[in-house]
Tab-separated table of C-alpha atoms and ligand atoms in Angstrom:
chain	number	residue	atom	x	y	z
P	1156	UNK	CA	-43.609	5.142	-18.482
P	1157	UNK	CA	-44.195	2.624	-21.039
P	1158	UNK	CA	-40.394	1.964	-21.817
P	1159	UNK	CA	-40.184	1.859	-18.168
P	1160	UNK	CA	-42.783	-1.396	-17.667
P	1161	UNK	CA	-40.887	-3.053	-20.917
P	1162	UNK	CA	-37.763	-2.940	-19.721
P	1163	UNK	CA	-38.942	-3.983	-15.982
P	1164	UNK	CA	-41.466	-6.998	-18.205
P	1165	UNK	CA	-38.038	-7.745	-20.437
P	1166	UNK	CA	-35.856	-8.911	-16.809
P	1167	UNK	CA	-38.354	-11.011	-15.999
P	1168	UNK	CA	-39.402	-12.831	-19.134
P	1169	UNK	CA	-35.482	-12.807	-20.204
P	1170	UNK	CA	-33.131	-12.262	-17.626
P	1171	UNK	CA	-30.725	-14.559	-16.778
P	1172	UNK	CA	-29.538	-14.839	-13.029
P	1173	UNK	CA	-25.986	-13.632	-11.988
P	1174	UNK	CA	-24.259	-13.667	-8.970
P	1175	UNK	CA	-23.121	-10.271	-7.389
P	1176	UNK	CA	-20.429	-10.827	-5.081
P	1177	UNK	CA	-20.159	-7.278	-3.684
P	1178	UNK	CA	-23.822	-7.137	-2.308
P	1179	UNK	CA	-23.869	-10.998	-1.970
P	1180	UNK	CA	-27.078	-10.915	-3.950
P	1181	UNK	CA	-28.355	-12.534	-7.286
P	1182	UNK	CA	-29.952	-10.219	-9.698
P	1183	UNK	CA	-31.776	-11.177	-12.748
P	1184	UNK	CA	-30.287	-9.664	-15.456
P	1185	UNK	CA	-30.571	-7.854	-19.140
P	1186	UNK	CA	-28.123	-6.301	-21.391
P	1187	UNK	CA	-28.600	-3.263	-22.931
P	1188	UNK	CA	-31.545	-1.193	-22.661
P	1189	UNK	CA	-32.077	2.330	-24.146
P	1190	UNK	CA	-34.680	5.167	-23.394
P	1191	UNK	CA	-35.289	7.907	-25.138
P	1192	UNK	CA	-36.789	11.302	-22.988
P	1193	UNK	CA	-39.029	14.139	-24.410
P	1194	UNK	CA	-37.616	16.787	-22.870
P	1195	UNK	CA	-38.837	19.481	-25.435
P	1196	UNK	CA	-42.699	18.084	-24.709
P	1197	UNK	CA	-41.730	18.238	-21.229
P	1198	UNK	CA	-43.025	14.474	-20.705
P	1199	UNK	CA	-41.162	14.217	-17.489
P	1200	UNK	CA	-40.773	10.324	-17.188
P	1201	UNK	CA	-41.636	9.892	-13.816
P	1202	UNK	CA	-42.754	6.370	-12.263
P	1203	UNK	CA	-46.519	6.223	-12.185
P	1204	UNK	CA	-47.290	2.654	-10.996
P	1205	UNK	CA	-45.565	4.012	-7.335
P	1206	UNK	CA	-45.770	6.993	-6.040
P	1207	UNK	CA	-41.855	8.342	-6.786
P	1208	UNK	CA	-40.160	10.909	-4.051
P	1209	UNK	CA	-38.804	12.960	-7.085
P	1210	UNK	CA	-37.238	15.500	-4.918
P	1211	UNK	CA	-34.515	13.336	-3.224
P	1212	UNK	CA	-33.423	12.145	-7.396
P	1213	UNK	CA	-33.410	16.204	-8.124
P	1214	UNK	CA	-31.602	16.992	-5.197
P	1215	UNK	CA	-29.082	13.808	-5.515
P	1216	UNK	CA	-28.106	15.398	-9.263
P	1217	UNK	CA	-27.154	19.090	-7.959
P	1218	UNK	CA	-25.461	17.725	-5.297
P	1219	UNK	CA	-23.147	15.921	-8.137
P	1220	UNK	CA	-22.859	18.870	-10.405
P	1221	UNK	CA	-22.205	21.374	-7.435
P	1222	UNK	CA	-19.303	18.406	-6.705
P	1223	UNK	CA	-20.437	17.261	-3.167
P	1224	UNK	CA	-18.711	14.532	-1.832
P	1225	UNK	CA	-19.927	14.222	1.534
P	1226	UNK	CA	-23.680	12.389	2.430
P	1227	UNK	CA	-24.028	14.940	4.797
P	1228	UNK	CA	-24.322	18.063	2.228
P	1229	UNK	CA	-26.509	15.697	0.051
P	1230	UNK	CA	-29.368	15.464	3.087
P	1231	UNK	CA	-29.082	18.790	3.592
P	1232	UNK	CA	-30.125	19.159	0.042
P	1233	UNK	CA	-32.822	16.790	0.530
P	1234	UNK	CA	-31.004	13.550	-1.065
P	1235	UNK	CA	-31.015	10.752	1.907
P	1236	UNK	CA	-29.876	8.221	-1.020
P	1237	UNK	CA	-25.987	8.355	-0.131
P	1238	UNK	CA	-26.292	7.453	4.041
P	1239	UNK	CA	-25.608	3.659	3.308
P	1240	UNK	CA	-23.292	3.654	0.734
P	1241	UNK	CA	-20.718	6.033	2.816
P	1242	UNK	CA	-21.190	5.024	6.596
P	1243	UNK	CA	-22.422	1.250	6.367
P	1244	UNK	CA	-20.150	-0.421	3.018
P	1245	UNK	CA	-17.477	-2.165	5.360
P	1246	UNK	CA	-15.212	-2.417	2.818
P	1247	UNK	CA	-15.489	1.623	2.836
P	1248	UNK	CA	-15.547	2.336	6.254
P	1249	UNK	CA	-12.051	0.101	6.453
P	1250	UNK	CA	-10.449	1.889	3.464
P	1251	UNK	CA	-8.141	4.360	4.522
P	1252	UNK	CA	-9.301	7.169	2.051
P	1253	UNK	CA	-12.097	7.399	4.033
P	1254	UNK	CA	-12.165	11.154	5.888
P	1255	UNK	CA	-15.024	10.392	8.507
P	1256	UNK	CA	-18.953	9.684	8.585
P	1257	UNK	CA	-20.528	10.779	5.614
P	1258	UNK	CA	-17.572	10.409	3.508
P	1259	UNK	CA	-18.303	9.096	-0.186
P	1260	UNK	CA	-14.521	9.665	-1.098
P	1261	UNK	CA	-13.893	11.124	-4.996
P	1262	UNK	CA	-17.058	9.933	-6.715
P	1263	UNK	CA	-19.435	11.713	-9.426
P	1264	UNK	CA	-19.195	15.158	-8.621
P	1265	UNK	CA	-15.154	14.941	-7.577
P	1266	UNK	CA	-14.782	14.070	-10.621
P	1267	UNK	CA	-17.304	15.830	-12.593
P	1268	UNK	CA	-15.590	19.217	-11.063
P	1269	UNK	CA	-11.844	18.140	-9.999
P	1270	UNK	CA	-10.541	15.530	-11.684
P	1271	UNK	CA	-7.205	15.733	-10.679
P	1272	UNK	CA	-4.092	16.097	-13.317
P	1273	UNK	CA	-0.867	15.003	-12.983
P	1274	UNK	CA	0.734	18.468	-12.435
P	1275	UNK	CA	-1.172	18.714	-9.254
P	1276	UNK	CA	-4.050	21.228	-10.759
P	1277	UNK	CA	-7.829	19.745	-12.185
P	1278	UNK	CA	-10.345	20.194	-14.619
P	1279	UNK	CA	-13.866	21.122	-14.003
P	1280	UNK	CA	-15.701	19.325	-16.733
P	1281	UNK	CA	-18.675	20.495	-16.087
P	1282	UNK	CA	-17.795	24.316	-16.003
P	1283	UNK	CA	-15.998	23.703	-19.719
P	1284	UNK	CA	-19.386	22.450	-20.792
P	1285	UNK	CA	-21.624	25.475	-19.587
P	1286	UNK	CA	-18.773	27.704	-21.093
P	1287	UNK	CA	-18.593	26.686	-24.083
P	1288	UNK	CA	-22.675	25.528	-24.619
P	1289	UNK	CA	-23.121	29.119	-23.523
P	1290	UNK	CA	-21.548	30.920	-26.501
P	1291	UNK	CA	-23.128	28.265	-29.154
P	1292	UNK	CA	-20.007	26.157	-29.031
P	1293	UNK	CA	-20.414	22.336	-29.438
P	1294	UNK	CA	-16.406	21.084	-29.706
P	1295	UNK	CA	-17.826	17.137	-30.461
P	1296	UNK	CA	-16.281	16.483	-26.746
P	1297	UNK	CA	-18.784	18.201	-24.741
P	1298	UNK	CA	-18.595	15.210	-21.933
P	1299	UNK	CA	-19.360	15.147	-18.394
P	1300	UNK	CA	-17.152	11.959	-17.137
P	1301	UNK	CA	-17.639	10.835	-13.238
P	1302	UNK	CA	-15.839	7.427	-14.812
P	1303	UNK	CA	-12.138	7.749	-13.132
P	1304	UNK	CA	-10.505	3.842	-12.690
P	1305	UNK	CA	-7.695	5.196	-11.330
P	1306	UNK	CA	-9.415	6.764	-8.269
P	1307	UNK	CA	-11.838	3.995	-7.320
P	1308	UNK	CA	-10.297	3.095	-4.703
P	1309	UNK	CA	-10.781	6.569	-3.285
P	1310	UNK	CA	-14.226	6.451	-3.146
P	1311	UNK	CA	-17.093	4.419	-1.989
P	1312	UNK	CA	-18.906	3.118	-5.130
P	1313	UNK	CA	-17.606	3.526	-8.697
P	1314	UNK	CA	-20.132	5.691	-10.506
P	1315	UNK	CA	-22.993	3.973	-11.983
P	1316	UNK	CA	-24.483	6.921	-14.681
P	1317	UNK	CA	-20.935	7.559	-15.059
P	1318	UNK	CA	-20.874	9.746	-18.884
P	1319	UNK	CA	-23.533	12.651	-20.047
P	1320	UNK	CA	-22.062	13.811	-23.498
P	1321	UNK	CA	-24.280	17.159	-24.716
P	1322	UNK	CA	-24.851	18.396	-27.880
P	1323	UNK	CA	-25.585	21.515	-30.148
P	1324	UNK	CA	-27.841	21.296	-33.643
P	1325	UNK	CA	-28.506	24.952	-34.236
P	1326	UNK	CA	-30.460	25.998	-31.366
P	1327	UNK	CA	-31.310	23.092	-29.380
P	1328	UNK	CA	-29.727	20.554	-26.799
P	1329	UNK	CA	-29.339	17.173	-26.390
P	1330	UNK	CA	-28.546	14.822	-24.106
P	1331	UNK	CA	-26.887	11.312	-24.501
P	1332	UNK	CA	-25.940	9.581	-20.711
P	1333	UNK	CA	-24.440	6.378	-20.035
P	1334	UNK	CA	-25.235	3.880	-17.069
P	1335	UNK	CA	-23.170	0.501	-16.787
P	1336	UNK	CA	-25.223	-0.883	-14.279
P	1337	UNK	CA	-29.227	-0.075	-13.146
P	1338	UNK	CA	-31.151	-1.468	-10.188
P	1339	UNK	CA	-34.107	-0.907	-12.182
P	1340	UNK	CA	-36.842	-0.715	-9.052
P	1341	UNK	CA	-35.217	1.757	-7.070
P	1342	UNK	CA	-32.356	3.474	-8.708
P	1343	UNK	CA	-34.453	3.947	-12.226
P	1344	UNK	CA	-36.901	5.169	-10.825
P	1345	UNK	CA	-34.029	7.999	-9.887
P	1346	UNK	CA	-31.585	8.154	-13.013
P	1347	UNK	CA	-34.652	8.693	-15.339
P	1348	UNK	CA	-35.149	12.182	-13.505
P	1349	UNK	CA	-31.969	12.895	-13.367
P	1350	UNK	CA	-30.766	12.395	-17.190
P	1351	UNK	CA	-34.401	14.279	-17.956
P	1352	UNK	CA	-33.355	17.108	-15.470
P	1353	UNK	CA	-29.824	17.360	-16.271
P	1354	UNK	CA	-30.762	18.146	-20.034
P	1355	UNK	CA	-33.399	20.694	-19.193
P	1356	UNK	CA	-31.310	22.313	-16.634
P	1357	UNK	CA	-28.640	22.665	-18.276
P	1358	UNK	CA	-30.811	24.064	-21.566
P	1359	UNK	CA	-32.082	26.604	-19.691
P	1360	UNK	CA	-28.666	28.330	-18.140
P	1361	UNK	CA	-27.218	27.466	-21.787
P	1362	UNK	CA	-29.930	29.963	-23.335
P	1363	UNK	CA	-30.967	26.747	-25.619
P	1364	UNK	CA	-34.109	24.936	-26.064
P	1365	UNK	CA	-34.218	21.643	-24.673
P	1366	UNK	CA	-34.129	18.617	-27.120
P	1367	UNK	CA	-34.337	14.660	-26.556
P	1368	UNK	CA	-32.417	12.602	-23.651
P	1369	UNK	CA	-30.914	9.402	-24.456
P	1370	UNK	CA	-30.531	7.384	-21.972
P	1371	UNK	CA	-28.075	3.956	-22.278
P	1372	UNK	CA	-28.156	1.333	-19.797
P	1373	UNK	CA	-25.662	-1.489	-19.810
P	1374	UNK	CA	-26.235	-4.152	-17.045
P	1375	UNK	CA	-30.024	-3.496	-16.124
P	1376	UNK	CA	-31.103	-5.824	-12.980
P	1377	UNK	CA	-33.857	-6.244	-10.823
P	1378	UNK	CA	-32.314	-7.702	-6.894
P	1379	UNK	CA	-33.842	-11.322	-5.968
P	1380	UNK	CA	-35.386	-9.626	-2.823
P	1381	UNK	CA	-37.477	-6.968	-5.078
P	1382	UNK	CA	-38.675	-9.426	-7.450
P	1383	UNK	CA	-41.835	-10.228	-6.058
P	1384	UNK	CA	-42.792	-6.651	-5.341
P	1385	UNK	CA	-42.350	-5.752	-8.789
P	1386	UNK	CA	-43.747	-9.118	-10.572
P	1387	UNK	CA	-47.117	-9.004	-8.292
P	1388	UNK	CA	-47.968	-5.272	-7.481
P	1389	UNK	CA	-45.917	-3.029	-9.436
P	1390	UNK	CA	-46.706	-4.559	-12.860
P	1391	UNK	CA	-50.288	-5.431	-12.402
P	1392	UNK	CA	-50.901	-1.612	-12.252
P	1393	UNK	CA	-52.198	0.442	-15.169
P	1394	UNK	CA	-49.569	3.792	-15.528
P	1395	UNK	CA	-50.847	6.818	-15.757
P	1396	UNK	CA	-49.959	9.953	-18.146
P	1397	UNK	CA	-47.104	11.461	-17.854
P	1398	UNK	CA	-47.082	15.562	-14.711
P	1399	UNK	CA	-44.651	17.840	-16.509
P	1400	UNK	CA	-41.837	19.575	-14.535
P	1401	UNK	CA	-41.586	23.082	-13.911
P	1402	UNK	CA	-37.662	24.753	-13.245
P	1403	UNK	CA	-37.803	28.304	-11.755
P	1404	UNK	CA	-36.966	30.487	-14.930
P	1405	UNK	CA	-35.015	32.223	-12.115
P	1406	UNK	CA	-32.138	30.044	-12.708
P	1407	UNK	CA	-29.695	31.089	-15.238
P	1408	UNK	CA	-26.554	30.274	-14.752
P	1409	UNK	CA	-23.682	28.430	-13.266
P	1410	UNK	CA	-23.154	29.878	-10.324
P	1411	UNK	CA	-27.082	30.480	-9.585
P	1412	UNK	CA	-26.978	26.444	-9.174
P	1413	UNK	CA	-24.333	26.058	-6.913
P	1414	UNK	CA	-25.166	29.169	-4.706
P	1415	UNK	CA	-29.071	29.303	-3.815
P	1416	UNK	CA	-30.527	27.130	-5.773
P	1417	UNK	CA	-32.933	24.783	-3.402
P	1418	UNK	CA	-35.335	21.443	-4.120
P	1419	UNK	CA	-37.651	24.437	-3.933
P	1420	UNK	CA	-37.360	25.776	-7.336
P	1421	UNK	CA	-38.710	22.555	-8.815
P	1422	UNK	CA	-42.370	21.731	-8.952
P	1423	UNK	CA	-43.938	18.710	-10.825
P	1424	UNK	CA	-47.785	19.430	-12.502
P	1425	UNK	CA	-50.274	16.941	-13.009
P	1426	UNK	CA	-48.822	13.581	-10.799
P	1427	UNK	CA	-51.153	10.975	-10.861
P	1428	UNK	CA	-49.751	7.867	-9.237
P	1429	UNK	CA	-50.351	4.843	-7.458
P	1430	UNK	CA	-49.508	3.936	-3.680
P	1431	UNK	CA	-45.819	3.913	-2.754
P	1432	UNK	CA	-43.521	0.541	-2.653
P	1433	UNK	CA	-40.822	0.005	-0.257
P	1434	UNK	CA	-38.010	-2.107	-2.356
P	1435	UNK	CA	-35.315	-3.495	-0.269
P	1436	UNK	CA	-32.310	-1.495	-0.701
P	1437	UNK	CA	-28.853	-3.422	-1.419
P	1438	UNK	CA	-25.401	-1.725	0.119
U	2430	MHF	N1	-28.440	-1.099	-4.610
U	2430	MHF	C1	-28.376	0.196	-4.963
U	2430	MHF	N2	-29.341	0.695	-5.753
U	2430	MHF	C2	-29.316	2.004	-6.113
U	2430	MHF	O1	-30.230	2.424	-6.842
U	2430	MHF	C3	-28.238	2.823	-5.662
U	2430	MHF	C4	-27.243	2.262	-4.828
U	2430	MHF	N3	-27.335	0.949	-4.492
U	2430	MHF	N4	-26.228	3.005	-4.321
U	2430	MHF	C5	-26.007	4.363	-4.767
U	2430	MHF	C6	-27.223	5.038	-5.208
U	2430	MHF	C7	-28.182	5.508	-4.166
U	2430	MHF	N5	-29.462	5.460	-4.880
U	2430	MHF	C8	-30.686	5.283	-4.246
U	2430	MHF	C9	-30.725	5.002	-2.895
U	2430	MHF	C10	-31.931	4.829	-2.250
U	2430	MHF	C11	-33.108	4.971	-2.964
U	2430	MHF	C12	-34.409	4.811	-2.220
U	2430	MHF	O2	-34.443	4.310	-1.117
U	2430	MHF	N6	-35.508	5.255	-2.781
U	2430	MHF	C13	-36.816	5.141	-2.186
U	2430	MHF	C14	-37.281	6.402	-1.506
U	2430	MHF	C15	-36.311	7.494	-1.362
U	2430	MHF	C16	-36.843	8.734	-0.635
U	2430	MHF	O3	-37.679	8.608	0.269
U	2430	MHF	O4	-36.400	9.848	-1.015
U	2430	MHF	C17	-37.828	4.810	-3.256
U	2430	MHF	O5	-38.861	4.248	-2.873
U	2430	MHF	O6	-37.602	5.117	-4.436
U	2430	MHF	C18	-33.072	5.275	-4.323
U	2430	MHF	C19	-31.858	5.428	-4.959
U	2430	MHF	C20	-29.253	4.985	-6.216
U	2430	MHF	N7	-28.097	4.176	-6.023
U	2431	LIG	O1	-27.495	6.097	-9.820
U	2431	LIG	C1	-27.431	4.894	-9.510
U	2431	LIG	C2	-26.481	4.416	-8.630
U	2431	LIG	C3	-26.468	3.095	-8.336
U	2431	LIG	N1	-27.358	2.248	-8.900
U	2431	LIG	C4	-27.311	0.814	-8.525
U	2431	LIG	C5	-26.882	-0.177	-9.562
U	2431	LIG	C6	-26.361	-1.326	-8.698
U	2431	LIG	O2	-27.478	-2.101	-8.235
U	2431	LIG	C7	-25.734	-0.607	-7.519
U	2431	LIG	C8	-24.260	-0.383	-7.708
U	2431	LIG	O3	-23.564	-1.583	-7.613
U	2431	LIG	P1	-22.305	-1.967	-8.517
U	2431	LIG	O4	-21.877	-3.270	-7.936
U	2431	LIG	O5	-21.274	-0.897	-8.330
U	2431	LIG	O6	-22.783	-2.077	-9.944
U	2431	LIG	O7	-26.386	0.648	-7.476
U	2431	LIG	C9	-28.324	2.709	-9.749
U	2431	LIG	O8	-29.181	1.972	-10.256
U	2431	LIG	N2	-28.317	4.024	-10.044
């Protein structure tokens, strides 16, 4: 939580203001940030200063590595997080990829399970990865990639954690993800659950123990129309420790995830948190 306040305290005192053309916004702006997530002390790094609706970020990360591409499959899940981006981006709803409300087009999970080749067939990254993690193999290339320039246009946002690379020293995992861009009030408050899940997920239908996340953000912003919230009531709060999350030991494999598991199998201990903020939400 405390990386989370620095980084949010860092913006203000030293961002500079840019321009975003495709939300017609200005953010104020950092480069670089990295956080680091105890996984193996199960510090799950969830946002105490607001009360955080955990389930949607849980449910928005199976939905990717089951390879959902539809907004519709992600409610059902319990993610509402992809409505705006596929039915009210007009430059998506003109694009002719699009297939019909709800549509996100080949984003994350597309290309995290079919990224197409060039002789017509695809790779699932992600199925390589359990394979191989599975039998105590770490190749040095054991990388989930949703980052596919060739296909942007095919979809309706290019992926913003776009990279988780895994590794293997002896028995235990670890994570390193990538993020090129962060709107650090709302979609933080997310990707910090997700890289923290991802890791201990995927431990636990490796058969490994779960290690440290590393999580690398490149352009890290907060929108001009959520500065205030965060600058006068988000930051005057004093954080609280840190619930721990709890994965039914049920799930062990694979194909458990993409068949029954449900937002029901995960259960956070010990959340103390302040009342909720609404941040405006850019499309
Ligand atoms: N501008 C922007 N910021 C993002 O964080 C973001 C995008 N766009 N587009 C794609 C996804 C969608 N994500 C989202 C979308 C909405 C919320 C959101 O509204 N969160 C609310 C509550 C959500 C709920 O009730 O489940 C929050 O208060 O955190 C968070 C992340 C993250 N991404
Ligand atoms: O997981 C996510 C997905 C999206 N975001 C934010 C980061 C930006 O504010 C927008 C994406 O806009 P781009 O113009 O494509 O950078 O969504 C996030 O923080 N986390």
């Amino acid at each position: 939580m405390k990386q989370y306040l620095q980084l949010c305290k860092r913006i203000i005192d030293e961002g500079v203001w840019v321009e975003n053309e495709r939300t017609g916004k200005r953010c104020l702006t950092v480069i670089n940030a990295d956080l680091t997530y105890r996984v193996d002390a199960n510090e799950f790094p969830l946002i105490t200063t607001r009360k955080s609706f955990w389930k949607g970020a849980i449910a928005e990360l199976i939905g990717y590595l089951r390879g959902y591409d539809n907004a519709a499959d992600f409610r059902k899940l319990g993610a509402k997080t992809w409505d705006a981006n596929a039915n009210e981006n007009s430059a998506w709803l003109n694009n002719p990829h699009r297939k019909g409300v709800d549509d996100m087009g080949r984003v994350y999970g597309v290309q995290g399970r079919a990224w197409r080749k060039p002789d017509g067939g695809s790779v699932d990254q992600f199925k390589k990865i359990i394979d191989n993690l599975s039998r105590g193999i770490d190749d040095r290339g054991e990388i989930l990639s949703f980052y596919n320039p060739g296909e942007f246009h095919m979809g309706c946002l290019r992926p913003c954690m776009h990279t988780h690379n895994f590794s293997l020293l002896g028995d235990t995992l670890y994570l390193n993800s990538f993020q090129r861009s962060c709107d650090v009030p709302l979609g933080l408050n997310f990707n910090q659950v997700q890289v923290f899940t991802l890791l201990a997920l995927v431990a636990q239908i490796t058969g490994h123990k779960a290690g440290v996340a590393y999580h690398k953000i490149v352009n890290a912003h907060i929108y001009e129309d959520q500065l205030e919230l965060m600058q006068t009531v988000q930051l005057k709060r004093e954080p609280l420790a840190s619930p721990q999350l709890i994965i039914n030991p049920d799930i062990k494999s694979l194909h458990d995830l993409e068949t029954w598991v449900t937002m029901d199998d995960f259960e956070v201990q010990g959340y103390q948190h302040h009342e909720p903020i609404k941040y405006p939400f850019s499309v």
